[in-house]
Amino acid sequence: MAAPLALTDTADPSFAELLALRPHLTLHAMDGLVMEDVPLARIAAEVGTPVWVYSAGALRRRARALKAALTDAGLTATIHFAMKCNDNLSVLRVLAAEGLGADVVSEGELRISRAAGIPASGIVFSGVGKTADEIRHALAEDIFQINAESVEEIEVISAIASAMGRTARVAIRVNPDVDAKTHAKITTGKSENKFGVAIGDAMEIYARMATMPGIEPIGIATHIGSQITAGMSAYRAAYARLAEMVKALRLQGLPVQRVDCGGGLGIPYRDEPAPSPEALAGAIRATLGELGLPVMMEPGRWIAGPAGVLLASVVLQKQGAAHRFVVVDAAMNDLVRPAMYEAWHGIVPVSGARAVAPLSPAEVVGPVCESGDTFARGRLLPMLETGDAVAFLDAGAYGAVMSSTYNARPLAAEVLVDGARFAVVRQRQTHDALLHGQHVPAWLGT
């Protein structure tokens, strides 16, 4: 998106229009909002709220659609799920079964991906601040690729790999200085961003890598931002620059085995246009296809975002001087995107009767002691009573992973739905667990 979607937009999509784009969600007169074959009211009643709920079917369908788009474009490609958007073990297990690898940015993510059954040969380690311990762990695991983001980091990798008697497969992340026209806080491919090396310096750095002990230079990588919905022009510009670099490296006799195209493909949270996987595959083919190299993709949000919802229950309705407030038991510590990015999420009543009731504007807020704990302003919703459940749509990416225990609020449970089955795949944190690891020194007394 070119700018944040304001919380006060009018002419919002109807409940029916929102659900029409999300085939794993349907609204039944009796069962209300249903994910695959499971009524969400049942999950809210049995597990409690707030609770994250993920559709295994949606994850599979979207992973397969992206794979098919790349294959149909004639590309030899591997997909590595950007698990920074969702690190739930069961979500990763579903995607691993579809043949996806992982793009990780910490040792913790690397360990979770391995626990999910993703082979080391399917893991890419990205990020600007890998510690020496993280690099050692990645080399000990013999992962597929490390994406280095600076000369300084390459020198560290070389020293560690040499000391371990290993050879690190390293791609250099290039900052192509391309504006992806997305939110300022999630753009990564402009010259002022912290990511990667300047494209003007990349050739020299790649040549230097080829002479360093413990390093096998295997390719180049880029990632220009997240939630890109402004068409394919930014992708094409970035990939065209990478193609020029590959050709120049080959003229110098330097080997390039593959190109990492990154991720960032956006989704329509509201009704904004969103490019298709076919369009992205076409952009890759048009710019990089003639090189004859395998390519890699690192999608996250596009696969997981629409597959998840956050269920919350109404605590109360409050009539203020100017607005009707709907206070729910989820808060900004659970879903921070509206507070952080002014992001728009669809909000749908779980009750079938509520979904067809008359609508009026409401402020949807959480219980955290911050004015920013606001999910929506002026949102058209039915009158809601204490205990009514609502679903925040498209919460499968950058939802649970960004949650916190602010205001001493325990982390919410997570549930996976698969057809007519569902299971709690992460238990709700207990209040006692909030004290775990804390220690009062003896001098403070008992």
GROMACS .gro file of C-alpha atoms in nm:
model
  446
    1MET     CA    1   0.000   0.000   0.000
    2ALA     CA    2   0.121   0.347  -0.079
    3ALA     CA    3   0.014   0.484   0.259
    4PRO     CA    4  -0.136   0.347   0.580
    5LEU     CA    5  -0.502   0.257   0.556
    6ALA     CA    6  -0.671   0.491   0.799
    7LEU     CA    7  -0.892   0.352   1.072
    8THR     CA    8  -1.163   0.603   0.975
    9ASP     CA    9  -1.226   0.498   0.614
   10THR     CA   10  -1.587   0.493   0.497
   11ALA     CA   11  -1.758   0.270   0.239
   12ASP     CA   12  -1.608  -0.040   0.394
   13PRO     CA   13  -1.671  -0.377   0.230
   14SER     CA   14  -1.975  -0.564   0.358
   15PHE     CA   15  -1.940  -0.884   0.558
   16ALA     CA   16  -2.043  -1.080   0.248
   17GLU     CA   17  -1.786  -0.902   0.031
   18LEU     CA   18  -1.510  -0.971   0.282
   19LEU     CA   19  -1.594  -1.340   0.308
   20ALA     CA   20  -1.629  -1.385  -0.068
   21LEU     CA   21  -1.251  -1.333  -0.101
   22ARG     CA   22  -1.176  -1.580   0.179
   23PRO     CA   23  -1.318  -1.918   0.070
   24HIS     CA   24  -1.216  -2.096   0.391
   25LEU     CA   25  -1.462  -1.874   0.579
   26THR     CA   26  -1.839  -1.901   0.531
   27LEU     CA   27  -2.136  -1.756   0.714
   28HIS     CA   28  -2.421  -1.993   0.805
   29ALA     CA   29  -2.760  -1.891   0.938
   30MET     CA   30  -2.740  -2.133   1.231
   31ASP     CA   31  -2.368  -2.200   1.283
   32GLY     CA   32  -2.259  -1.844   1.216
   33LEU     CA   33  -1.904  -1.785   1.092
   34VAL     CA   34  -1.741  -2.116   0.999
   35MET     CA   35  -1.376  -2.187   0.915
   36GLU     CA   36  -1.358  -2.485   0.681
   37ASP     CA   37  -1.610  -2.713   0.860
   38VAL     CA   38  -1.571  -2.583   1.215
   39PRO     CA   39  -1.801  -2.315   1.362
   40LEU     CA   40  -1.583  -2.048   1.516
   41ALA     CA   41  -1.837  -2.005   1.796
   42ARG     CA   42  -1.749  -2.357   1.906
   43ILE     CA   43  -1.380  -2.270   1.929
   44ALA     CA   44  -1.455  -1.951   2.120
   45ALA     CA   45  -1.672  -2.144   2.366
   46GLU     CA   46  -1.431  -2.436   2.418
   47VAL     CA   47  -1.095  -2.260   2.407
   48GLY     CA   48  -1.191  -1.911   2.519
   49THR     CA   49  -1.093  -1.577   2.374
   50PRO     CA   50  -0.884  -1.410   2.256
   51VAL     CA   51  -0.763  -1.696   2.039
   52TRP     CA   52  -0.582  -1.719   1.707
   53VAL     CA   53  -0.733  -1.967   1.459
   54TYR     CA   54  -0.554  -2.088   1.145
   55SER     CA   55  -0.694  -2.275   0.845
   56ALA     CA   56  -0.471  -2.562   0.730
   57GLY     CA   57  -0.672  -2.578   0.408
   58ALA     CA   58  -0.607  -2.213   0.328
   59LEU     CA   59  -0.235  -2.256   0.398
   60ARG     CA   60  -0.216  -2.553   0.161
   61ARG     CA   61  -0.423  -2.385  -0.109
   62ARG     CA   62  -0.214  -2.068  -0.111
   63ALA     CA   63   0.118  -2.254  -0.101
   64ARG     CA   64   0.008  -2.465  -0.398
   65ALA     CA   65  -0.113  -2.160  -0.591
   66LEU     CA   66   0.224  -1.990  -0.556
   67LYS     CA   67   0.412  -2.306  -0.654
   68ALA     CA   68   0.188  -2.351  -0.957
   69ALA     CA   69   0.240  -1.989  -1.069
   70LEU     CA   70   0.617  -2.028  -1.060
   71THR     CA   71   0.606  -2.363  -1.240
   72ASP     CA   72   0.364  -2.238  -1.505
   73ALA     CA   73   0.599  -1.946  -1.573
   74GLY     CA   74   0.870  -2.198  -1.658
   75LEU     CA   75   1.082  -2.115  -1.354
   76THR     CA   76   1.293  -2.352  -1.149
   77ALA     CA   77   1.208  -2.220  -0.805
   78THR     CA   78   1.212  -2.303  -0.438
   79ILE     CA   79   0.986  -2.137  -0.181
   80HIS     CA   80   1.107  -2.055   0.168
   81PHE     CA   81   0.831  -1.939   0.402
   82ALA     CA   82   0.922  -1.616   0.584
   83MET     CA   83   0.850  -1.746   0.931
   84LYS     CA   84   0.893  -1.407   1.094
   85CYS     CA   85   0.525  -1.362   1.003
   86ASN     CA   86   0.410  -1.681   1.175
   87ASP     CA   87   0.632  -1.922   1.367
   88ASN     CA   88   0.366  -2.162   1.493
   89LEU     CA   89   0.504  -2.515   1.479
   90SER     CA   90   0.184  -2.663   1.332
   91VAL     CA   91   0.157  -2.395   1.064
   92LEU     CA   92   0.515  -2.471   0.965
   93ARG     CA   93   0.444  -2.844   0.967
   94VAL     CA   94   0.157  -2.792   0.720
   95LEU     CA   95   0.380  -2.588   0.489
   96ALA     CA   96   0.672  -2.829   0.521
   97ALA     CA   97   0.443  -3.106   0.400
   98GLU     CA   98   0.378  -2.890   0.091
   99GLY     CA   99   0.751  -2.883   0.020
  100LEU     CA  100   0.821  -2.533   0.148
  101GLY     CA  101   1.145  -2.442   0.320
  102ALA     CA  102   1.194  -2.156   0.565
  103ASP     CA  103   1.344  -1.809   0.564
  104VAL     CA  104   1.465  -1.744   0.919
  105VAL     CA  105   1.608  -1.435   1.089
  106SER     CA  106   1.721  -1.575   1.425
  107GLU     CA  107   1.854  -1.889   1.586
  108GLY     CA  108   1.517  -1.931   1.752
  109GLU     CA  109   1.339  -1.938   1.417
  110LEU     CA  110   1.599  -2.178   1.281
  111ARG     CA  111   1.543  -2.416   1.572
  112ILE     CA  112   1.163  -2.395   1.536
  113SER     CA  113   1.184  -2.462   1.162
  114ARG     CA  114   1.394  -2.772   1.223
  115ALA     CA  115   1.151  -2.888   1.492
  116ALA     CA  116   0.872  -2.849   1.236
  117GLY     CA  117   1.045  -3.096   1.007
  118ILE     CA  118   1.195  -2.850   0.759
  119PRO     CA  119   1.531  -2.989   0.645
  120ALA     CA  120   1.845  -2.779   0.685
  121SER     CA  121   1.874  -2.791   0.305
  122GLY     CA  122   1.554  -2.585   0.287
  123ILE     CA  123   1.655  -2.304   0.524
  124VAL     CA  124   1.781  -1.956   0.437
  125PHE     CA  125   1.915  -1.731   0.716
  126SER     CA  126   1.855  -1.360   0.655
  127GLY     CA  127   1.887  -1.051   0.874
  128VAL     CA  128   2.128  -0.764   0.938
  129GLY     CA  129   2.241  -0.860   1.287
  130LYS     CA  130   2.327  -1.229   1.304
  131THR     CA  131   2.538  -1.296   1.611
  132ALA     CA  132   2.850  -1.511   1.609
  133ASP     CA  133   2.662  -1.782   1.799
  134GLU     CA  134   2.380  -1.774   1.542
  135ILE     CA  135   2.627  -1.807   1.255
  136ARG     CA  136   2.797  -2.100   1.429
  137HIS     CA  137   2.462  -2.271   1.476
  138ALA     CA  138   2.365  -2.216   1.113
  139LEU     CA  139   2.695  -2.363   0.995
  140ALA     CA  140   2.668  -2.657   1.232
  141GLU     CA  141   2.323  -2.728   1.092
  142ASP     CA  142   2.462  -2.697   0.737
  143ILE     CA  143   2.172  -2.483   0.618
  144PHE     CA  144   2.102  -2.411   0.253
  145GLN     CA  145   2.217  -2.049   0.244
  146ILE     CA  146   2.317  -1.749   0.452
  147ASN     CA  147   2.215  -1.411   0.312
  148ALA     CA  148   2.493  -1.173   0.416
  149GLU     CA  149   2.404  -0.806   0.443
  150SER     CA  150   2.742  -0.630   0.486
  151VAL     CA  151   3.115  -0.662   0.431
  152GLU     CA  152   3.157  -0.676   0.805
  153GLU     CA  153   2.921  -0.971   0.833
  154ILE     CA  154   3.096  -1.158   0.552
  155GLU     CA  155   3.427  -1.120   0.734
  156VAL     CA  156   3.273  -1.262   1.051
  157ILE     CA  157   3.122  -1.556   0.860
  158SER     CA  158   3.458  -1.626   0.696
  159ALA     CA  159   3.642  -1.629   1.029
  160ILE     CA  160   3.385  -1.851   1.200
  161ALA     CA  161   3.355  -2.095   0.910
  162SER     CA  162   3.732  -2.126   0.881
  163ALA     CA  163   3.768  -2.191   1.253
  164MET     CA  164   3.500  -2.461   1.230
  165GLY     CA  165   3.650  -2.620   0.921
  166ARG     CA  166   3.331  -2.545   0.729
  167THR     CA  167   3.244  -2.371   0.406
  168ALA     CA  168   2.955  -2.128   0.430
  169ARG     CA  169   2.726  -2.096   0.130
  170VAL     CA  170   2.670  -1.721   0.115
  171ALA     CA  171   2.454  -1.500  -0.102
  172ILE     CA  172   2.499  -1.126  -0.083
  173ARG     CA  173   2.185  -0.926  -0.021
  174VAL     CA  174   2.175  -0.630  -0.257
  175ASN     CA  175   1.984  -0.313  -0.183
  176PRO     CA  176   1.865  -0.206  -0.530
  177ASP     CA  177   1.744   0.139  -0.415
  178VAL     CA  178   1.390   0.073  -0.538
  179ASP     CA  179   1.084   0.226  -0.372
  180ALA     CA  180   0.819  -0.045  -0.334
  181LYS     CA  181   0.550   0.215  -0.248
  182THR     CA  182   0.459   0.039   0.074
  183HIS     CA  183   0.439   0.156   0.435
  184ALA     CA  184   0.755   0.340   0.545
  185LYS     CA  185   0.801   0.098   0.836
  186ILE     CA  186   0.809  -0.211   0.615
  187THR     CA  187   1.004  -0.093   0.312
  188THR     CA  188   1.347  -0.256   0.285
  189GLY     CA  189   1.488  -0.186  -0.061
  190LYS     CA  190   1.563   0.188  -0.055
  191SER     CA  191   1.912   0.333  -0.010
  192GLU     CA  192   1.830   0.470   0.336
  193ASN     CA  193   1.713   0.132   0.468
  194LYS     CA  194   1.941  -0.077   0.690
  195PHE     CA  195   1.920  -0.388   0.477
  196GLY     CA  196   2.175  -0.523   0.232
  197VAL     CA  197   2.470  -0.364   0.055
  198ALA     CA  198   2.442  -0.079  -0.195
  199ILE     CA  199   2.408  -0.213  -0.544
  200GLY     CA  200   2.700   0.005  -0.654
  201ASP     CA  201   2.927  -0.179  -0.410
  202ALA     CA  202   2.789  -0.529  -0.461
  203MET     CA  203   3.014  -0.634  -0.751
  204GLU     CA  204   3.334  -0.557  -0.562
  205ILE     CA  205   3.207  -0.728  -0.247
  206TYR     CA  206   3.104  -1.041  -0.439
  207ALA     CA  207   3.445  -1.063  -0.603
  208ARG     CA  208   3.609  -1.023  -0.263
  209MET     CA  209   3.392  -1.302  -0.119
  210ALA     CA  210   3.529  -1.540  -0.380
  211THR     CA  211   3.879  -1.495  -0.235
  212MET     CA  212   3.788  -1.537   0.131
  213PRO     CA  213   3.847  -1.860   0.322
  214GLY     CA  214   3.544  -2.049   0.443
  215ILE     CA  215   3.312  -1.873   0.195
  216GLU     CA  216   3.143  -2.011  -0.114
  217PRO     CA  217   2.969  -1.724  -0.297
  218ILE     CA  218   2.658  -1.879  -0.448
  219GLY     CA  219   2.433  -1.595  -0.556
  220ILE     CA  220   2.265  -1.265  -0.493
  221ALA     CA  221   1.952  -1.181  -0.302
  222THR     CA  222   1.716  -0.892  -0.257
  223HIS     CA  223   1.398  -0.805  -0.067
  224ILE     CA  224   1.237  -0.469  -0.135
  225GLY     CA  225   0.961  -0.460   0.125
  226SER     CA  226   0.647  -0.612   0.269
  227GLN     CA  227   0.279  -0.578   0.176
  228ILE     CA  228   0.351  -0.462  -0.180
  229THR     CA  229   0.026  -0.392  -0.363
  230ALA     CA  230   0.131  -0.122  -0.610
  231GLY     CA  231   0.179  -0.356  -0.905
  232MET     CA  232   0.489  -0.519  -1.045
  233SER     CA  233   0.694  -0.212  -1.143
  234ALA     CA  234   0.910  -0.212  -0.828
  235TYR     CA  235   0.976  -0.584  -0.857
  236ARG     CA  236   1.067  -0.550  -1.224
  237ALA     CA  237   1.303  -0.262  -1.153
  238ALA     CA  238   1.476  -0.448  -0.872
  239TYR     CA  239   1.506  -0.777  -1.058
  240ALA     CA  240   1.633  -0.604  -1.373
  241ARG     CA  241   1.919  -0.459  -1.167
  242LEU     CA  242   1.996  -0.802  -1.029
  243ALA     CA  243   2.002  -0.945  -1.382
  244GLU     CA  244   2.253  -0.682  -1.489
  245MET     CA  245   2.469  -0.768  -1.191
  246VAL     CA  246   2.462  -1.141  -1.267
  247LYS     CA  247   2.570  -1.077  -1.624
  248ALA     CA  248   2.855  -0.855  -1.506
  249LEU     CA  249   2.970  -1.113  -1.252
  250ARG     CA  250   2.973  -1.381  -1.519
  251LEU     CA  251   3.189  -1.161  -1.742
  252GLN     CA  252   3.440  -1.154  -1.456
  253GLY     CA  253   3.432  -1.532  -1.438
  254LEU     CA  254   3.259  -1.534  -1.101
  255PRO     CA  255   3.006  -1.813  -1.035
  256VAL     CA  256   2.643  -1.731  -0.961
  257GLN     CA  257   2.431  -2.034  -0.881
  258ARG     CA  258   2.094  -1.875  -0.800
  259VAL     CA  259   1.900  -1.556  -0.736
  260ASP     CA  260   1.695  -1.498  -0.421
  261CYS     CA  261   1.399  -1.278  -0.518
  262GLY     CA  262   1.273  -1.219  -0.163
  263GLY     CA  263   0.904  -1.183  -0.085
  264GLY     CA  264   0.669  -0.899  -0.003
  265LEU     CA  265   0.364  -0.983  -0.216
  266GLY     CA  266   0.070  -0.803  -0.056
  267ILE     CA  267  -0.282  -0.911   0.027
  268PRO     CA  268  -0.612  -0.715   0.020
  269TYR     CA  269  -0.695  -0.650   0.386
  270ARG     CA  270  -0.985  -0.426   0.283
  271ASP     CA  271  -1.062  -0.383  -0.086
  272GLU     CA  272  -0.729  -0.258  -0.217
  273PRO     CA  273  -0.599  -0.423  -0.535
  274ALA     CA  274  -0.338  -0.690  -0.477
  275PRO     CA  275  -0.107  -0.844  -0.738
  276SER     CA  276  -0.141  -1.214  -0.807
  277PRO     CA  277   0.129  -1.482  -0.780
  278GLU     CA  278   0.102  -1.517  -1.157
  279ALA     CA  279   0.192  -1.149  -1.199
  280LEU     CA  280   0.494  -1.187  -0.972
  281ALA     CA  281   0.607  -1.503  -1.152
  282GLY     CA  282   0.572  -1.317  -1.480
  283ALA     CA  283   0.788  -1.032  -1.353
  284ILE     CA  284   1.057  -1.279  -1.246
  285ARG     CA  285   1.049  -1.458  -1.580
  286ALA     CA  286   1.061  -1.132  -1.777
  287THR     CA  287   1.365  -0.997  -1.591
  288LEU     CA  288   1.560  -1.301  -1.474
  289GLY     CA  289   1.438  -1.581  -1.700
  290GLU     CA  290   1.707  -1.544  -1.964
  291LEU     CA  291   1.979  -1.607  -1.704
  292GLY     CA  292   1.880  -1.973  -1.680
  293LEU     CA  293   1.929  -1.975  -1.302
  294PRO     CA  294   1.715  -2.125  -1.028
  295VAL     CA  295   1.531  -1.864  -0.825
  296MET     CA  296   1.414  -1.855  -0.467
  297MET     CA  297   1.111  -1.689  -0.312
  298GLU     CA  298   1.054  -1.592   0.053
  299PRO     CA  299   0.679  -1.526   0.089
  300GLY     CA  300   0.516  -1.493   0.428
  301ARG     CA  301   0.210  -1.272   0.454
  302TRP     CA  302   0.066  -1.383   0.118
  303ILE     CA  303   0.052  -1.743   0.235
  304ALA     CA  304  -0.037  -1.707   0.604
  305GLY     CA  305  -0.219  -1.374   0.637
  306PRO     CA  306  -0.562  -1.468   0.501
  307ALA     CA  307  -0.540  -1.814   0.661
  308GLY     CA  308  -0.582  -1.681   1.017
  309VAL     CA  309  -0.832  -1.493   1.229
  310LEU     CA  310  -0.820  -1.354   1.581
  311LEU     CA  311  -1.135  -1.432   1.775
  312ALA     CA  312  -1.233  -1.190   2.051
  313SER     CA  313  -1.535  -1.154   2.277
  314VAL     CA  314  -1.724  -0.837   2.357
  315VAL     CA  315  -1.660  -0.724   2.714
  316LEU     CA  316  -1.919  -0.449   2.694
  317GLN     CA  317  -2.066  -0.176   2.478
  318LYS     CA  318  -2.011   0.175   2.606
  319GLN     CA  319  -2.193   0.482   2.481
  320GLY     CA  320  -1.958   0.777   2.490
  321ALA     CA  321  -2.035   1.142   2.432
  322ALA     CA  322  -1.972   1.111   2.061
  323HIS     CA  323  -1.928   0.742   1.983
  324ARG     CA  324  -2.046   0.392   2.055
  325PHE     CA  325  -1.752   0.192   2.186
  326VAL     CA  326  -1.733  -0.184   2.147
  327VAL     CA  327  -1.477  -0.306   2.401
  328VAL     CA  328  -1.337  -0.651   2.323
  329ASP     CA  329  -1.108  -0.880   2.521
  330ALA     CA  330  -0.835  -0.871   2.256
  331ALA     CA  331  -0.602  -0.575   2.263
  332MET     CA  332  -0.306  -0.410   2.097
  333ASN     CA  333  -0.078  -0.650   2.284
  334ASP     CA  334  -0.245  -0.930   2.084
  335LEU     CA  335  -0.285  -0.768   1.741
  336VAL     CA  336  -0.058  -0.465   1.723
  337ARG     CA  337  -0.088  -0.385   1.350
  338PRO     CA  338  -0.373  -0.129   1.381
  339ALA     CA  339  -0.185   0.060   1.653
  340MET     CA  340   0.156   0.034   1.486
  341TYR     CA  341   0.067   0.082   1.119
  342GLU     CA  342  -0.290   0.218   1.133
  343ALA     CA  343  -0.370  -0.106   0.954
  344TRP     CA  344  -0.723  -0.205   0.856
  345HIS     CA  345  -0.858  -0.551   0.944
  346GLY     CA  346  -1.203  -0.677   0.858
  347ILE     CA  347  -1.417  -0.739   1.167
  348VAL     CA  348  -1.702  -0.987   1.127
  349PRO     CA  349  -1.954  -1.100   1.392
  350VAL     CA  350  -1.934  -1.472   1.460
  351SER     CA  351  -2.309  -1.498   1.514
  352GLY     CA  352  -2.514  -1.548   1.198
  353ALA     CA  353  -2.800  -1.342   1.343
  354ARG     CA  354  -2.569  -1.052   1.431
  355ALA     CA  355  -2.422  -1.057   1.081
  356VAL     CA  356  -2.761  -0.969   0.924
  357ALA     CA  357  -2.873  -0.722   1.191
  358PRO     CA  358  -2.888  -0.343   1.131
  359LEU     CA  359  -2.551  -0.169   1.136
  360SER     CA  360  -2.428   0.152   1.293
  361PRO     CA  361  -2.083   0.309   1.340
  362ALA     CA  362  -1.873   0.191   1.632
  363GLU     CA  363  -1.526   0.234   1.774
  364VAL     CA  364  -1.374  -0.110   1.834
  365VAL     CA  365  -1.123  -0.093   2.117
  366GLY     CA  366  -0.935  -0.318   2.356
  367PRO     CA  367  -0.885  -0.299   2.733
  368VAL     CA  368  -0.519  -0.192   2.736
  369CYS     CA  369  -0.452   0.146   2.901
  370GLU     CA  370  -0.346   0.322   2.581
  371SER     CA  371  -0.555   0.541   2.354
  372GLY     CA  372  -0.380   0.366   2.069
  373ASP     CA  373  -0.549   0.040   2.169
  374THR     CA  374  -0.802   0.093   1.892
  375PHE     CA  375  -0.881  -0.159   1.620
  376ALA     CA  376  -1.129   0.045   1.415
  377ARG     CA  377  -1.304   0.381   1.410
  378GLY     CA  378  -1.647   0.439   1.265
  379ARG     CA  379  -1.677   0.073   1.168
  380LEU     CA  380  -2.029  -0.037   1.072
  381LEU     CA  381  -2.128  -0.315   1.311
  382PRO     CA  382  -2.450  -0.450   1.460
  383MET     CA  383  -2.542  -0.391   1.822
  384LEU     CA  384  -2.336  -0.639   2.020
  385GLU     CA  385  -2.386  -0.781   2.367
  386THR     CA  386  -2.141  -0.898   2.629
  387GLY     CA  387  -2.003  -1.236   2.528
  388ASP     CA  388  -2.067  -1.196   2.155
  389ALA     CA  389  -1.766  -1.309   1.951
  390VAL     CA  390  -1.613  -1.122   1.659
  391ALA     CA  391  -1.341  -1.230   1.416
  392PHE     CA  392  -1.055  -1.006   1.305
  393LEU     CA  393  -0.973  -1.123   0.954
  394ASP     CA  394  -0.634  -1.173   0.788
  395ALA     CA  395  -0.458  -1.218   1.121
  396GLY     CA  396  -0.248  -1.518   1.023
  397ALA     CA  397   0.062  -1.307   0.954
  398TYR     CA  398   0.228  -1.061   1.192
  399GLY     CA  399  -0.032  -1.143   1.453
  400ALA     CA  400   0.065  -1.385   1.727
  401VAL     CA  401   0.437  -1.343   1.652
  402MET     CA  402   0.417  -0.970   1.735
  403SER     CA  403   0.204  -1.010   2.046
  404SER     CA  404   0.332  -0.924   2.393
  405THR     CA  405   0.234  -0.942   2.758
  406TYR     CA  406   0.188  -0.566   2.794
  407ASN     CA  407  -0.040  -0.481   3.090
  408ALA     CA  408   0.048  -0.830   3.221
  409ARG     CA  409  -0.191  -0.987   2.971
  410PRO     CA  410  -0.109  -1.354   2.902
  411LEU     CA  411  -0.043  -1.457   2.542
  412ALA     CA  412  -0.350  -1.592   2.364
  413ALA     CA  413  -0.398  -1.954   2.262
  414GLU     CA  414  -0.356  -2.071   1.902
  415VAL     CA  415  -0.577  -2.325   1.721
  416LEU     CA  416  -0.540  -2.510   1.391
  417VAL     CA  417  -0.850  -2.607   1.191
  418ASP     CA  418  -0.823  -2.885   0.933
  419GLY     CA  419  -1.152  -2.981   0.773
  420ALA     CA  420  -1.393  -3.076   1.049
  421ARG     CA  421  -1.113  -3.110   1.308
  422PHE     CA  422  -0.948  -2.853   1.527
  423ALA     CA  423  -0.681  -2.862   1.796
  424VAL     CA  424  -0.514  -2.620   2.032
  425VAL     CA  425  -0.161  -2.592   1.891
  426ARG     CA  426  -0.030  -2.344   2.149
  427GLN     CA  427  -0.176  -2.330   2.496
  428ARG     CA  428  -0.294  -2.004   2.644
  429GLN     CA  429  -0.028  -1.860   2.870
  430THR     CA  430  -0.117  -1.870   3.239
  431HIS     CA  431  -0.093  -1.578   3.478
  432ASP     CA  432   0.158  -1.777   3.682
  433ALA     CA  433   0.376  -1.809   3.372
  434LEU     CA  434   0.409  -1.430   3.361
  435LEU     CA  435   0.625  -1.457   3.674
  436HIS     CA  436   0.843  -1.736   3.538
  437GLY     CA  437   1.209  -1.643   3.527
  438GLN     CA  438   1.172  -1.342   3.755
  439HIS     CA  439   1.384  -1.337   4.072
  440VAL     CA  440   1.374  -1.099   4.366
  441PRO     CA  441   1.723  -1.049   4.513
  442ALA     CA  442   1.764  -1.143   4.879
  443TRP     CA  443   1.840  -0.789   4.988
  444LEU     CA  444   1.483  -0.684   4.902
  445GLY     CA  445   1.343  -0.926   5.157
  446THR     CA  446   1.042  -1.151   5.130
   0.00000   0.00000   0.00000
